Structures are given as C-alpha cells and as structure tokens.
Tab-separated table of C-alpha atoms and ligand atoms in Angstrom:
chain	number	residue	atom	x	y	z
F	1105	MET	CA	13.042	17.286	44.695
F	1106	SER	CA	16.711	17.363	43.682
F	1107	GLN	CA	16.982	21.040	42.844
F	1108	VAL	CA	15.411	24.036	44.511
F	1109	PRO	CA	12.129	24.584	42.673
F	1110	THR	CA	11.541	27.928	40.995
F	1111	PHE	CA	7.973	28.904	40.233
F	1112	PRO	CA	7.276	31.691	37.718
F	1113	ASP	CA	6.934	35.249	39.023
F	1114	GLY	CA	3.320	35.942	39.775
F	1115	PHE	CA	2.435	32.281	40.338
F	1116	LEU	CA	-0.515	32.575	42.688
F	1117	TRP	CA	-0.741	30.580	45.899
F	1118	GLY	CA	-4.170	30.256	47.446
F	1119	ALA	CA	-6.908	28.039	48.790
F	1120	ALA	CA	-10.424	27.219	47.755
F	1121	THR	CA	-13.933	26.681	49.257
F	1122	ALA	CA	-17.524	26.658	47.994
F	1123	ALA	CA	-20.644	28.354	49.311
F	1124	HIS	CA	-22.795	25.368	50.300
F	1125	GLN	CA	-19.845	23.707	51.972
F	1126	ILE	CA	-18.867	26.452	54.335
F	1127	GLU	CA	-21.452	29.250	54.640
F	1128	GLY	CA	-24.329	27.880	56.642
F	1129	SER	CA	-27.419	30.162	57.172
F	1130	PRO	CA	-28.679	29.190	53.716
F	1131	LEU	CA	-31.973	31.095	54.039
F	1132	ALA	CA	-30.633	34.138	55.902
F	1133	ASP	CA	-31.435	37.626	54.671
F	1134	ASP	CA	-34.135	36.499	52.327
F	1135	ALA	CA	-32.092	33.978	50.328
F	1136	GLY	CA	-34.032	31.374	48.430
F	1137	PRO	CA	-33.469	27.637	48.943
F	1138	SER	CA	-31.084	25.841	46.630
F	1139	ILE	CA	-31.291	22.252	45.354
F	1140	TRP	CA	-28.682	21.371	47.958
F	1141	THR	CA	-30.772	22.784	50.810
F	1142	ARG	CA	-33.657	20.695	49.533
F	1143	PHE	CA	-31.634	17.566	48.780
F	1144	ALA	CA	-29.823	17.476	52.188
F	1145	HIS	CA	-33.173	17.818	53.935
F	1146	THR	CA	-34.562	14.840	52.076
F	1147	PRO	CA	-34.241	11.842	54.370
F	1148	GLY	CA	-31.528	9.429	53.308
F	1149	MET	CA	-29.722	11.563	50.856
F	1150	THR	CA	-26.659	12.533	52.917
F	1151	LEU	CA	-24.565	10.665	55.402
F	1152	ASN	CA	-26.086	11.049	58.908
F	1153	GLY	CA	-28.578	13.442	57.405
F	1154	ASP	CA	-25.948	16.216	57.470
F	1155	THR	CA	-27.077	19.522	56.004
F	1156	GLY	CA	-25.485	22.896	55.213
F	1157	ASP	CA	-27.641	24.700	57.728
F	1158	VAL	CA	-24.643	25.636	59.894
F	1159	ALA	CA	-21.596	24.170	58.066
F	1160	CYS	CA	-18.600	26.364	59.025
F	1161	ASP	CA	-20.886	29.302	59.848
F	1162	HIS	CA	-18.768	31.331	57.427
F	1163	TYR	CA	-21.796	33.459	56.562
F	1164	ARG	CA	-21.358	35.019	60.011
F	1165	ARG	CA	-17.660	34.468	60.556
F	1166	TRP	CA	-16.384	35.608	57.173
F	1167	LYS	CA	-14.315	38.402	58.658
F	1168	ASP	CA	-12.441	36.093	61.015
F	1169	ASP	CA	-11.912	33.704	58.162
F	1170	VAL	CA	-10.360	36.448	55.994
F	1171	ARG	CA	-8.070	37.239	58.958
F	1172	LEU	CA	-7.087	33.607	59.088
F	1173	MET	CA	-6.254	33.604	55.411
F	1174	ARG	CA	-4.135	36.681	55.865
F	1175	ASP	CA	-2.334	35.156	58.880
F	1176	LEU	CA	-1.576	32.093	56.686
F	1177	GLY	CA	-0.213	34.351	53.976
F	1178	LEU	CA	-2.644	33.336	51.230
F	1179	GLN	CA	-2.254	35.409	48.080
F	1180	ALA	CA	-5.575	34.289	46.606
F	1181	TYR	CA	-8.881	32.854	47.694
F	1182	ARG	CA	-11.282	30.881	45.440
F	1183	PHE	CA	-14.842	30.917	46.655
F	1184	SER	CA	-18.283	30.542	45.118
F	1185	VAL	CA	-21.435	32.625	45.163
F	1186	ALA	CA	-24.717	31.060	46.218
F	1187	TRP	CA	-26.981	31.994	43.263
F	1188	ALA	CA	-30.131	31.836	45.406
F	1189	ARG	CA	-28.755	34.457	47.852
F	1190	VAL	CA	-28.528	36.913	45.016
F	1191	LEU	CA	-31.545	35.888	43.027
F	1192	PRO	CA	-33.880	33.961	45.403
F	1193	ASP	CA	-36.111	32.923	42.495
F	1194	GLY	CA	-33.186	32.194	40.248
F	1195	THR	CA	-34.089	34.980	37.836
F	1196	GLY	CA	-35.773	38.360	38.232
F	1197	ARG	CA	-35.779	39.957	41.637
F	1198	ILE	CA	-32.285	40.831	43.035
F	1199	ASN	CA	-31.835	40.397	46.715
F	1200	GLN	CA	-29.503	43.237	47.693
F	1201	ALA	CA	-28.673	41.712	51.084
F	1202	GLY	CA	-27.344	38.601	49.419
F	1203	LEU	CA	-25.248	40.608	46.933
F	1204	ASP	CA	-23.857	42.725	49.821
F	1205	PHE	CA	-22.568	39.661	51.573
F	1206	TYR	CA	-20.235	38.928	48.619
F	1207	SER	CA	-19.458	42.556	48.078
F	1208	ARG	CA	-18.212	42.919	51.695
F	1209	LEU	CA	-16.284	39.666	51.461
F	1210	VAL	CA	-14.488	40.867	48.322
F	1211	ASP	CA	-13.649	44.224	49.888
F	1212	GLU	CA	-12.304	42.536	52.978
F	1213	LEU	CA	-10.120	40.210	50.853
F	1214	LEU	CA	-8.734	43.118	48.858
F	1215	ALA	CA	-8.044	45.108	52.002
F	1216	ASN	CA	-5.953	42.137	53.177
F	1217	GLY	CA	-4.099	41.850	49.935
F	1218	ILE	CA	-5.856	38.586	48.890
F	1219	GLU	CA	-6.982	38.211	45.305
F	1220	PRO	CA	-10.510	36.890	44.879
F	1221	LEU	CA	-11.294	34.097	42.320
F	1222	LEU	CA	-15.005	33.913	42.061
F	1223	THR	CA	-16.870	30.792	40.970
F	1224	LEU	CA	-20.358	31.595	39.770
F	1225	TYR	CA	-21.754	28.036	40.025
F	1226	HIS	CA	-20.556	25.460	42.478
F	1227	TRP	CA	-23.608	23.158	42.363
F	1228	ASP	CA	-26.224	25.072	44.289
F	1229	LEU	CA	-28.904	25.771	41.696
F	1230	PRO	CA	-31.822	27.846	43.050
F	1231	ALA	CA	-34.602	25.368	43.887
F	1232	ALA	CA	-37.056	27.701	42.024
F	1233	LEU	CA	-35.167	26.933	38.849
F	1234	ASP	CA	-35.141	23.213	39.509
F	1235	ASP	CA	-38.930	23.563	39.610
F	1236	ARG	CA	-38.709	24.930	36.105
F	1237	GLY	CA	-36.681	21.863	34.937
F	1238	GLY	CA	-33.254	22.851	36.166
F	1239	TRP	CA	-30.446	22.059	33.739
F	1240	LEU	CA	-32.839	20.020	31.583
F	1241	ASN	CA	-34.526	23.219	30.499
F	1242	ARG	CA	-32.781	24.924	27.563
F	1243	ASP	CA	-33.637	28.306	29.061
F	1244	SER	CA	-31.131	27.522	31.828
F	1245	ALA	CA	-28.390	29.141	29.659
F	1246	ASP	CA	-30.325	32.427	29.726
F	1247	TRP	CA	-31.038	32.128	33.517
F	1248	PHE	CA	-27.331	31.642	34.179
F	1249	ALA	CA	-26.248	34.513	31.954
F	1250	GLU	CA	-28.741	36.753	33.699
F	1251	TYR	CA	-27.355	35.819	37.099
F	1252	ALA	CA	-23.730	36.119	35.888
F	1253	SER	CA	-24.424	39.571	34.524
F	1254	VAL	CA	-25.762	40.711	37.881
F	1255	MET	CA	-22.514	39.596	39.486
F	1256	TYR	CA	-20.343	41.121	36.796
F	1257	ARG	CA	-22.023	44.475	37.197
F	1258	ALA	CA	-21.612	44.397	40.920
F	1259	LEU	CA	-18.044	43.086	41.230
F	1260	ASP	CA	-16.033	43.140	38.069
F	1261	GLY	CA	-14.071	46.150	39.106
F	1262	ARG	CA	-12.869	44.262	42.168
F	1263	VAL	CA	-12.953	40.672	41.081
F	1264	LYS	CA	-10.563	40.070	38.181
F	1265	LYS	CA	-10.777	36.266	37.861
F	1266	TRP	CA	-14.128	34.627	37.175
F	1267	VAL	CA	-15.164	31.032	36.834
F	1268	THR	CA	-18.368	30.091	35.156
F	1269	LEU	CA	-18.924	26.472	36.343
F	1270	ASN	CA	-17.218	24.232	38.756
F	1271	GLU	CA	-16.909	20.664	37.407
F	1272	PRO	CA	-19.804	20.137	34.976
F	1273	TRP	CA	-18.892	16.438	34.915
F	1274	VAL	CA	-19.613	15.964	38.627
F	1275	ILE	CA	-22.800	18.038	38.392
F	1276	THR	CA	-24.136	15.701	35.731
F	1277	ASP	CA	-22.618	12.337	36.653
F	1278	GLY	CA	-23.602	12.789	40.255
F	1279	GLY	CA	-26.796	14.846	39.893
F	1280	TYR	CA	-28.434	13.359	36.777
F	1281	LEU	CA	-26.900	9.996	36.066
F	1282	HIS	CA	-26.165	8.230	39.341
F	1283	GLY	CA	-28.223	10.379	41.700
F	1284	ALA	CA	-25.719	10.673	44.504
F	1285	LEU	CA	-25.746	14.492	44.378
F	1286	ALA	CA	-28.520	17.061	43.957
F	1287	PRO	CA	-30.988	16.989	42.368
F	1288	GLY	CA	-30.647	13.247	42.721
F	1289	HIS	CA	-31.838	11.968	39.337
F	1290	ARG	CA	-30.858	8.641	37.731
F	1291	SER	CA	-31.306	8.862	34.017
F	1292	LEU	CA	-29.046	8.028	31.100
F	1293	PHE	CA	-31.253	10.202	28.933
F	1294	GLU	CA	-31.090	13.232	31.182
F	1295	ALA	CA	-27.331	13.264	31.690
F	1296	PRO	CA	-26.218	14.357	28.223
F	1297	ILE	CA	-28.963	17.011	28.096
F	1298	ALA	CA	-27.982	18.447	31.461
F	1299	SER	CA	-24.304	18.477	30.405
F	1300	HIS	CA	-25.079	20.194	27.134
F	1301	ASN	CA	-27.198	22.851	28.775
F	1302	LEU	CA	-24.498	23.454	31.399
F	1303	MET	CA	-22.044	24.022	28.524
F	1304	ARG	CA	-24.485	26.343	26.794
F	1305	ALA	CA	-24.885	28.209	30.109
F	1306	HIS	CA	-21.092	28.477	30.350
F	1307	GLY	CA	-20.908	29.884	26.836
F	1308	ALA	CA	-23.719	32.325	27.454
F	1309	ALA	CA	-22.040	33.581	30.635
F	1310	VAL	CA	-18.685	34.110	28.812
F	1311	ARG	CA	-20.426	35.945	26.064
F	1312	ALA	CA	-22.091	38.150	28.602
F	1313	TYR	CA	-18.759	38.737	30.301
F	1314	ARG	CA	-17.247	40.082	27.120
F	1315	GLU	CA	-19.920	42.812	27.164
F	1316	ALA	CA	-19.846	43.620	30.854
F	1317	GLY	CA	-16.430	42.583	32.184
F	1318	ALA	CA	-12.923	43.681	31.556
F	1319	HIS	CA	-10.729	40.987	33.157
F	1320	GLU	CA	-10.469	37.211	32.973
F	1321	ILE	CA	-12.976	34.386	32.776
F	1322	GLY	CA	-12.565	30.630	32.563
F	1323	LEU	CA	-14.091	27.209	33.198
F	1324	VAL	CA	-13.117	24.702	35.951
F	1325	VAL	CA	-13.115	21.020	35.176
F	1326	ASN	CA	-12.197	17.998	37.248
F	1327	ILE	CA	-10.124	15.682	35.076
F	1328	GLU	CA	-7.929	12.689	35.733
F	1329	PRO	CA	-5.618	10.825	33.496
F	1330	LYS	CA	-6.833	7.356	32.531
F	1331	TYR	CA	-4.270	4.598	32.113
F	1332	PRO	CA	-5.215	1.165	30.772
F	1333	ALA	CA	-5.008	-1.625	33.374
F	1334	SER	CA	-3.430	-3.994	30.823
F	1335	ASP	CA	-2.377	-4.094	27.211
F	1336	SER	CA	-5.515	-5.882	26.159
F	1337	GLU	CA	-7.537	-4.272	23.353
F	1338	ALA	CA	-10.607	-4.333	25.587
F	1339	ASP	CA	-8.896	-2.357	28.374
F	1340	ARG	CA	-7.452	0.135	25.898
F	1341	VAL	CA	-10.880	0.749	24.336
F	1342	ALA	CA	-12.403	1.126	27.802
F	1343	THR	CA	-9.702	3.656	28.691
F	1344	ARG	CA	-10.546	5.748	25.698
F	1345	ARG	CA	-14.220	5.737	26.599
F	1346	ALA	CA	-13.497	6.725	30.215
F	1347	HIS	CA	-11.122	9.430	29.058
F	1348	ALA	CA	-13.676	10.831	26.572
F	1349	TYR	CA	-16.457	10.691	29.137
F	1350	MET	CA	-14.627	12.361	32.000
F	1351	ASN	CA	-11.920	14.532	30.442
F	1352	GLU	CA	-13.061	15.465	26.939
F	1353	GLN	CA	-16.837	15.716	27.406
F	1354	TYR	CA	-16.571	19.334	28.555
F	1355	LEU	CA	-13.176	20.528	27.342
F	1356	HIS	CA	-13.770	19.467	23.773
F	1357	PRO	CA	-16.932	21.499	23.263
F	1358	ALA	CA	-15.619	24.497	25.239
F	1359	LEU	CA	-12.297	24.717	23.420
F	1360	LEU	CA	-12.692	22.786	20.149
F	1361	GLY	CA	-16.409	23.181	19.521
F	1362	ARG	CA	-17.364	19.483	19.322
F	1363	TYR	CA	-17.904	16.354	21.398
F	1364	PRO	CA	-15.569	13.346	21.288
F	1365	GLU	CA	-17.129	10.645	19.211
F	1366	GLU	CA	-16.840	7.984	21.943
F	1367	LEU	CA	-19.777	9.664	23.761
F	1368	GLU	CA	-22.173	8.150	21.190
F	1369	ASP	CA	-20.919	4.766	22.247
F	1370	VAL	CA	-21.234	5.669	25.970
F	1371	PHE	CA	-24.784	6.997	25.761
F	1372	GLY	CA	-26.100	4.886	22.933
F	1373	ALA	CA	-29.751	5.710	22.260
F	1374	ALA	CA	-29.642	8.457	24.880
F	1375	TRP	CA	-27.165	10.563	22.837
F	1376	PRO	CA	-29.114	13.303	21.080
F	1377	GLU	CA	-28.504	14.990	17.787
F	1378	TRP	CA	-27.295	18.469	18.816
F	1379	PRO	CA	-28.203	21.704	16.968
F	1380	LYS	CA	-25.036	22.889	15.163
F	1381	GLN	CA	-25.349	26.497	16.317
F	1382	ASP	CA	-25.197	25.405	19.960
F	1383	PHE	CA	-21.506	24.851	19.516
F	1384	GLU	CA	-20.928	28.496	18.462
F	1385	LEU	CA	-22.335	29.475	21.833
F	1386	ILE	CA	-20.424	26.872	23.797
F	1387	ARG	CA	-17.063	27.574	22.204
F	1388	GLN	CA	-15.875	30.905	23.535
F	1389	GLN	CA	-12.453	32.381	23.919
F	1390	LEU	CA	-11.356	31.541	27.483
F	1391	ASP	CA	-8.719	33.459	29.415
F	1392	PHE	CA	-7.764	30.395	31.473
F	1393	VAL	CA	-8.881	26.904	32.364
F	1394	GLY	CA	-9.043	25.689	35.990
F	1395	ILE	CA	-8.127	22.094	36.635
F	1396	ASN	CA	-9.140	20.256	39.767
F	1397	TYR	CA	-6.981	17.206	40.316
F	1398	TYR	CA	-7.279	14.527	43.001
F	1399	THR	CA	-6.467	11.188	41.528
F	1400	ARG	CA	-6.046	9.016	38.416
F	1401	GLY	CA	-7.954	6.095	37.016
F	1402	VAL	CA	-6.353	2.739	36.068
F	1403	THR	CA	-9.050	1.540	33.745
F	1404	GLU	CA	-10.316	-1.893	32.866
F	1405	ALA	CA	-13.162	-3.000	30.718
F	1406	ASN	CA	-16.023	-4.306	32.922
F	1407	ASP	CA	-19.789	-4.243	33.013
F	1408	SER	CA	-20.217	-1.071	35.093
F	1409	TYR	CA	-23.050	1.118	33.949
F	1410	PRO	CA	-23.047	2.925	31.533
F	1411	LEU	CA	-19.316	3.249	30.739
F	1412	LYS	CA	-18.435	-0.467	30.636
F	1413	ALA	CA	-15.209	0.652	32.254
F	1414	GLY	CA	-14.007	1.100	35.767
F	1415	SER	CA	-11.002	1.796	37.961
F	1416	VAL	CA	-8.837	-1.000	39.329
F	1417	ARG	CA	-7.495	-0.702	42.862
F	1418	GLN	CA	-3.736	-0.525	42.986
F	1419	PRO	CA	-2.351	-2.990	45.573
F	1420	LEU	CA	0.793	-1.075	46.540
F	1421	ALA	CA	-0.638	2.450	46.438
F	1422	THR	CA	-1.721	4.820	49.251
F	1423	TYR	CA	-5.392	5.717	49.262
F	1424	THR	CA	-6.897	8.766	50.938
F	1425	GLU	CA	-9.827	8.565	53.319
F	1426	THR	CA	-12.262	9.055	50.418
F	1427	GLY	CA	-10.822	6.036	48.670
F	1428	TRP	CA	-8.825	7.846	45.967
F	1429	GLU	CA	-5.316	6.772	44.970
F	1430	VAL	CA	-2.509	9.123	45.674
F	1431	TYR	CA	-0.797	9.542	42.334
F	1432	PRO	CA	1.026	12.900	41.930
F	1433	LYS	CA	2.612	12.090	38.587
F	1434	GLY	CA	-0.933	11.955	37.107
F	1435	LEU	CA	-1.081	15.764	37.616
F	1436	THR	CA	2.059	16.291	35.469
F	1437	ASP	CA	0.729	13.958	32.838
F	1438	LEU	CA	-2.633	15.634	32.852
F	1439	LEU	CA	-1.142	19.174	32.517
F	1440	VAL	CA	1.094	18.065	29.682
F	1441	TRP	CA	-1.873	16.344	27.966
F	1442	PHE	CA	-3.923	19.494	28.346
F	1443	LYS	CA	-1.270	21.677	26.608
F	1444	GLN	CA	-0.749	19.125	23.799
F	1445	THR	CA	-4.480	18.797	23.163
F	1446	TYR	CA	-5.810	22.362	23.585
F	1447	GLY	CA	-2.707	24.563	23.174
F	1448	ASP	CA	-1.191	27.303	25.259
F	1449	ILE	CA	-4.133	28.327	27.441
F	1450	PRO	CA	-3.125	29.577	30.948
F	1451	VAL	CA	-4.042	27.015	33.571
F	1452	TYR	CA	-4.678	27.294	37.244
F	1453	VAL	CA	-4.842	24.214	39.460
F	1454	THR	CA	-8.041	25.342	41.079
F	1455	GLU	CA	-8.350	22.405	43.489
F	1456	ASN	CA	-6.027	19.804	44.890
F	1457	GLY	CA	-5.944	18.244	48.324
F	1458	ALA	CA	-6.866	15.262	50.432
F	1459	ALA	CA	-9.092	13.986	53.189
F	1460	MET	CA	-6.643	11.940	55.239
F	1461	TYR	CA	-6.933	9.844	58.386
F	1462	ASP	CA	-5.969	12.819	60.597
F	1463	PRO	CA	-5.460	12.182	64.259
F	1464	PRO	CA	-7.955	13.954	66.477
F	1465	ILE	CA	-7.153	17.487	67.484
F	1466	ALA	CA	-5.241	17.462	70.785
F	1467	ASP	CA	-3.191	19.721	72.956
F	1468	VAL	CA	0.010	17.939	71.862
F	1469	ASP	CA	2.380	20.683	73.008
F	1470	GLY	CA	0.701	21.210	76.390
F	1471	ASP	CA	0.262	24.936	75.687
F	1472	GLY	CA	-3.538	24.862	75.800
F	1473	ARG	CA	-3.702	25.107	72.021
F	1474	GLY	CA	-4.961	22.440	69.763
F	1475	ARG	CA	-2.694	20.870	67.188
F	1476	VAL	CA	-3.298	18.370	64.343
F	1477	ARG	CA	-0.257	16.603	63.068
F	1478	ASP	CA	-1.142	15.735	59.504
F	1479	PRO	CA	2.048	14.520	57.791
F	1480	LEU	CA	0.108	12.542	55.217
F	1481	ARG	CA	-1.580	15.656	53.952
F	1482	ILE	CA	1.697	17.539	53.874
F	1483	ASP	CA	3.275	14.674	51.912
F	1484	TYR	CA	0.352	14.689	49.459
F	1485	LEU	CA	0.506	18.416	48.933
F	1486	ARG	CA	4.230	18.555	48.610
F	1487	LYS	CA	4.275	15.835	45.900
F	1488	HIS	CA	1.397	17.406	43.958
F	1489	ILE	CA	2.966	20.889	43.991
F	1490	ALA	CA	6.239	19.298	42.811
F	1491	ALA	CA	4.304	17.598	40.059
F	1492	ILE	CA	3.092	21.018	38.902
F	1493	HIS	CA	6.604	22.259	38.978
F	1494	ASP	CA	7.482	19.365	36.632
F	1495	ALA	CA	4.700	20.404	34.276
F	1496	ILE	CA	5.899	23.983	34.280
F	1497	ARG	CA	9.387	22.810	33.407
F	1498	ALA	CA	7.815	20.825	30.562
F	1499	GLY	CA	6.448	24.119	29.246
F	1500	VAL	CA	2.860	24.164	30.586
F	1501	ASP	CA	1.659	27.648	31.522
F	1502	VAL	CA	0.428	26.999	35.056
F	1503	ARG	CA	-0.351	30.270	36.858
F	1504	GLY	CA	-1.404	29.239	40.349
F	1505	TYR	CA	-2.416	26.685	42.849
F	1506	MET	CA	-5.548	26.669	45.048
F	1507	LEU	CA	-5.464	24.110	47.783
F	1508	TRP	CA	-8.669	22.296	48.615
F	1509	SER	CA	-9.563	23.288	51.159
F	1510	LEU	CA	-9.019	26.282	53.431
F	1511	LEU	CA	-11.301	24.689	56.101
F	1512	ASP	CA	-12.655	21.341	56.967
F	1513	ASN	CA	-16.189	21.542	55.577
F	1514	LEU	CA	-19.303	19.834	54.300
F	1515	GLU	CA	-18.367	17.218	51.794
F	1516	TRP	CA	-21.684	17.148	49.966
F	1517	SER	CA	-23.415	13.741	50.438
F	1518	LEU	CA	-20.611	12.551	52.688
F	1519	GLY	CA	-21.562	15.167	55.183
F	1520	TYR	CA	-18.972	16.247	57.753
F	1521	SER	CA	-17.263	12.872	57.771
F	1522	LYS	CA	-14.390	13.799	55.497
F	1523	ARG	CA	-11.960	16.556	56.380
F	1524	PHE	CA	-10.094	18.189	53.509
F	1525	GLY	CA	-9.087	21.328	55.403
F	1526	MET	CA	-5.642	22.669	56.193
F	1527	VAL	CA	-7.519	24.278	59.060
F	1528	HIS	CA	-9.347	22.078	61.421
F	1529	VAL	CA	-12.895	23.139	62.306
F	1530	ASN	CA	-14.505	22.078	65.577
F	1531	TYR	CA	-18.176	21.873	64.482
F	1532	ALA	CA	-19.463	22.154	68.093
F	1533	THR	CA	-17.630	25.422	68.797
F	1534	GLN	CA	-16.664	26.620	65.288
F	1535	GLU	CA	-13.167	27.029	66.563
F	1536	ARG	CA	-10.542	27.064	63.732
F	1537	THR	CA	-7.139	25.500	64.337
F	1538	PRO	CA	-4.513	25.470	61.565
F	1539	LYS	CA	-3.163	21.934	61.090
F	1540	ASP	CA	0.526	21.317	60.605
F	1541	SER	CA	-0.204	21.365	56.881
F	1542	ALA	CA	-1.368	24.960	57.074
F	1543	HIS	CA	1.874	26.030	58.725
F	1544	TRP	CA	3.791	24.059	56.122
F	1545	TYR	CA	1.816	25.651	53.273
F	1546	SER	CA	2.417	29.174	54.740
F	1547	GLY	CA	6.093	28.409	54.475
F	1548	VAL	CA	5.752	27.278	50.903
F	1549	ILE	CA	3.972	30.569	50.049
F	1550	ARG	CA	6.532	32.682	51.850
F	1551	SER	CA	9.387	31.051	49.984
F	1552	HIS	CA	7.489	31.028	46.680
F	1553	GLY	CA	7.811	27.254	46.508
F	1554	ARG	CA	11.457	27.063	47.279
F	1555	SER	CA	10.919	25.388	50.655
F	1556	LEU	CA	9.085	22.520	49.020
K	670	LGS	O1	-15.352	19.225	48.100
K	670	LGS	C1	-15.212	18.889	46.761
K	670	LGS	C2	-13.848	18.332	46.463
K	670	LGS	C3	-13.411	17.117	47.285
K	670	LGS	O2	-12.988	16.229	46.337
K	670	LGS	C4	-15.421	20.107	45.851
K	670	LGS	O3	-16.604	20.794	46.181
K	670	LGS	C5	-15.500	19.655	44.405
K	670	LGS	O4	-15.321	20.785	43.583
K	670	LGS	C6	-14.513	18.577	44.041
K	670	LGS	O5	-15.215	17.601	43.310
K	670	LGS	N1	-13.884	17.824	45.128
K	670	LGS	C7	-13.365	16.558	45.047
K	670	LGS	N2	-13.245	15.863	44.014
K	670	LGS	C8	-12.607	14.607	43.907
K	670	LGS	C9	-13.115	13.832	42.805
K	670	LGS	C10	-12.359	12.544	42.704
K	670	LGS	C11	-13.144	11.550	41.987
K	670	LGS	C12	-12.590	10.218	42.097
K	670	LGS	C13	-13.572	9.207	41.762
K	670	LGS	C14	-12.973	7.882	41.982
K	670	LGS	C15	-13.955	6.810	42.121
C-alpha cells in the first residue's frame, strides 16, 4: 500500500465464529439435536467422522475465549446462536438454560468492551423441524420468526446488530442440491424451494424485528465475483448464469423483490411459479448487508450439473488449503458491484480468512510457549483488508471487518482438517495459542488499519 490507509471512524474490527463449529456439548442443558448433530453422526458424511461433540469446547470455555478476544483487542465478535439450545423442539417450549448461555456470553462481551454481532441461523436447524420438512415446509418462515422473536425479546437491549441468515446459498447448494452439507439432500427440485423458504424466513424475521427490536438487522451472503474465462459467447453466458445463481439469487429478492431471470434457465422444470405476495415478505428494509468473501470464480461453460458452468484453475495463482484461489481484488470489485447494483446500503465484511498450510505449532522461541508462524495468512489478510480500503475509497460504505475465524474450528464436512483460526487450538488439550497472524491483526486494530 503506497499511502497510509485511513479507515472511517467507527469502522469495526472483529472476528467471527459459528455455534456448531466451536461450542461442543451440543445436547447439554436440555438442548435438542440439530441437523448437524444428526448429519455428523451419520457414517460417511464428514471427513474422519468428525463431529461437533467437543469442537473447541467453547460452551464451557466461553469466559476464557472472551478474555482472549479482549487480549487481542477485538472490538466486535460475530457468533451464532444454536436454535435447538433455545427451542429444543424448534418451536414452542423455551429452554431457559440455553438462552442463559447466550445471555451470559453477551454480558461478558459487553463487560469487556466487545460489541456482539449475533447471527440467528448459521446452518444448525433443530432436527425436530427437519422432521417436519425443514426448509421445504412453508411454515419454516413462521418457525424462524418465532425463534427470532424469542431472541429479540431476550437480548435486543444488549445486542444491537442482528443477522437473520448466514449464507442461504451454501445452505441450499450444499444441503439440498449437492448433499455435502446437512441435511444432505440431492435434488434440483428441492433447492429452489428451500432457498425461497429461507428468504421468506429472513423476511418474516426482519418484520418481527421491526415490532420487537430497536437497533439494526441484516442478511449475510457469501458472494464472489465471476469473470469469464475467455471472450467466447459461451463463457460469457455461463458467467452470467453463475453470477445469477450465486450472487443475485438471494440479494435480488431481498433488496429488489424479484429473482434474476437466469434462474429459470439454471433450474429448468424445477423452477416453480412463485406467489407474488411472497416477495412483499422477502423484500424488507435492511439496515446493513454482510458479505462473506473468500475467492473469485473464473468461469467457463462446461457440462457441470446443473449450472453448465464451472471455475477454471489459474495456473499462476496461489491457492489456499481448501483449494480456493487467493484473489484480493475480487473483494474490491464485489463491493463496488454491490453498491452499483443495490445502492448505498451499509456493508460489513462479515467473514474473510483462509485455511493455509500452517507449520505445526512449535516452541520456536525456546520459551516454553507454542508459536505458529503463518506468514501466508498474514499476507492474505493484509491484501484483503487493503482491498476493502480500496472499495471505501471508491465510495462503498463498508463499516467493519470480521476475520474468519477467531479460532481453528470444525469446518463442517471437512471436519478438523482445515484450520482457519488466527488462534491455534490444540484439540487434545483445548489449549489456545495466538498465531503470528493474531498478533499482527491486534496491531492492525490498535492502529485502526494504519499499520497495514
Ligand atoms: O467455516 C465457514 C467458512 C470457511 O469458508 C463458515 O461457517 C461459512 O460461513 C463460510 O461458508 N466459510 C467459508 N466459505 C468459503 C466458500 C468458498 C467457496 C468456494 C467454492 C469454490 C469451489
């Protein structure tokens, strides 16, 4: 970066996690099982059969984890609530012990000067609701609004930033179309229905917030810019389709009240005729949009199902351990596209980070303390934060950055094999050791980005 970067006053620096990935003790204190508890315990569904039974044991170590956040100087912490802890059956009976866990966590964050950003749904649907059809059941919008209202009533005075859904695209593409994520379905016909009901649920929860809450609420999407692999007409059409499928499928209905027309082409006979009034529910005034950014797609026309489009590997690029291309400029492009398409809605980058080929933890300095030198992660983070700065200079209203993730944690079907944390977790002892990237990020926060 040629000049010293200046981030807007109030720009919020934080880190993110999600309940299933860190908490462990999924059934403690009368919680109900979630679809992820069930899925991970189904043989063959996760790498090495890894489950969230222990994870980072955050359910018991939450106080230490908040102290860690404070020591790192985090200003904000994005976490999610496990719906089935609060409503073990998904609807109806409230489990006070589950609610108390989040209430104590929020109090502890506030006592340490850390602003909570609460995600209501980060993929762990109560299993009891899956038994009633899950996101395929139109009633799911009411179930979600009921659960959201319980949370608003309990925490809105203390939590001032709420997120309805995390990444509806991943929920549907992974959970209902390709089956790699819970609930593990593979159906072209189910995918658009699940997506649509997720968006109705989002709308219903925002509507309920306007009655019960007094602060801010938004939606978090994972989006990535799509660039055509060549100038050919076929690649350009494929890029449009991929862009509509991943980037516009959720933002268009939420912010413009309609779907992009390419989806009819993507889903063919599986694309339903939607009731018009659904879009009044889905399109609600949002206080912000959260964008999760990891990579881009260089898109070619091919025969992959069902998009007839896929990403081409870039021969000269660096790839992370999860196989995603490192492409910081994509984040600038994406943020600028967002503003041009949807207008001046405040944006938070609610996730960004990388699993890298970290060296093993070692006592590098001979002081009896572990250290992880992770220069590749630092390089990734620095370039992406600089890319956000570029977008801010181009006029995009970006209000904060939440690094994914605070801790190494359970990467869904990939189990514990991929480490995204700025803090190393020894899963045998649960010892936490800040990696070099954590110390680096602390410095970025302290200097409000000037040390970038
Ligand atoms: O841990 C998840 C992180 C890691 O990478 C988190 O729970 C999710 O919210 C989020 O989806 N996360 C994530 N996403 C990267 C998606 C990149 C997709 C690239 C696909 C290329 C084939």
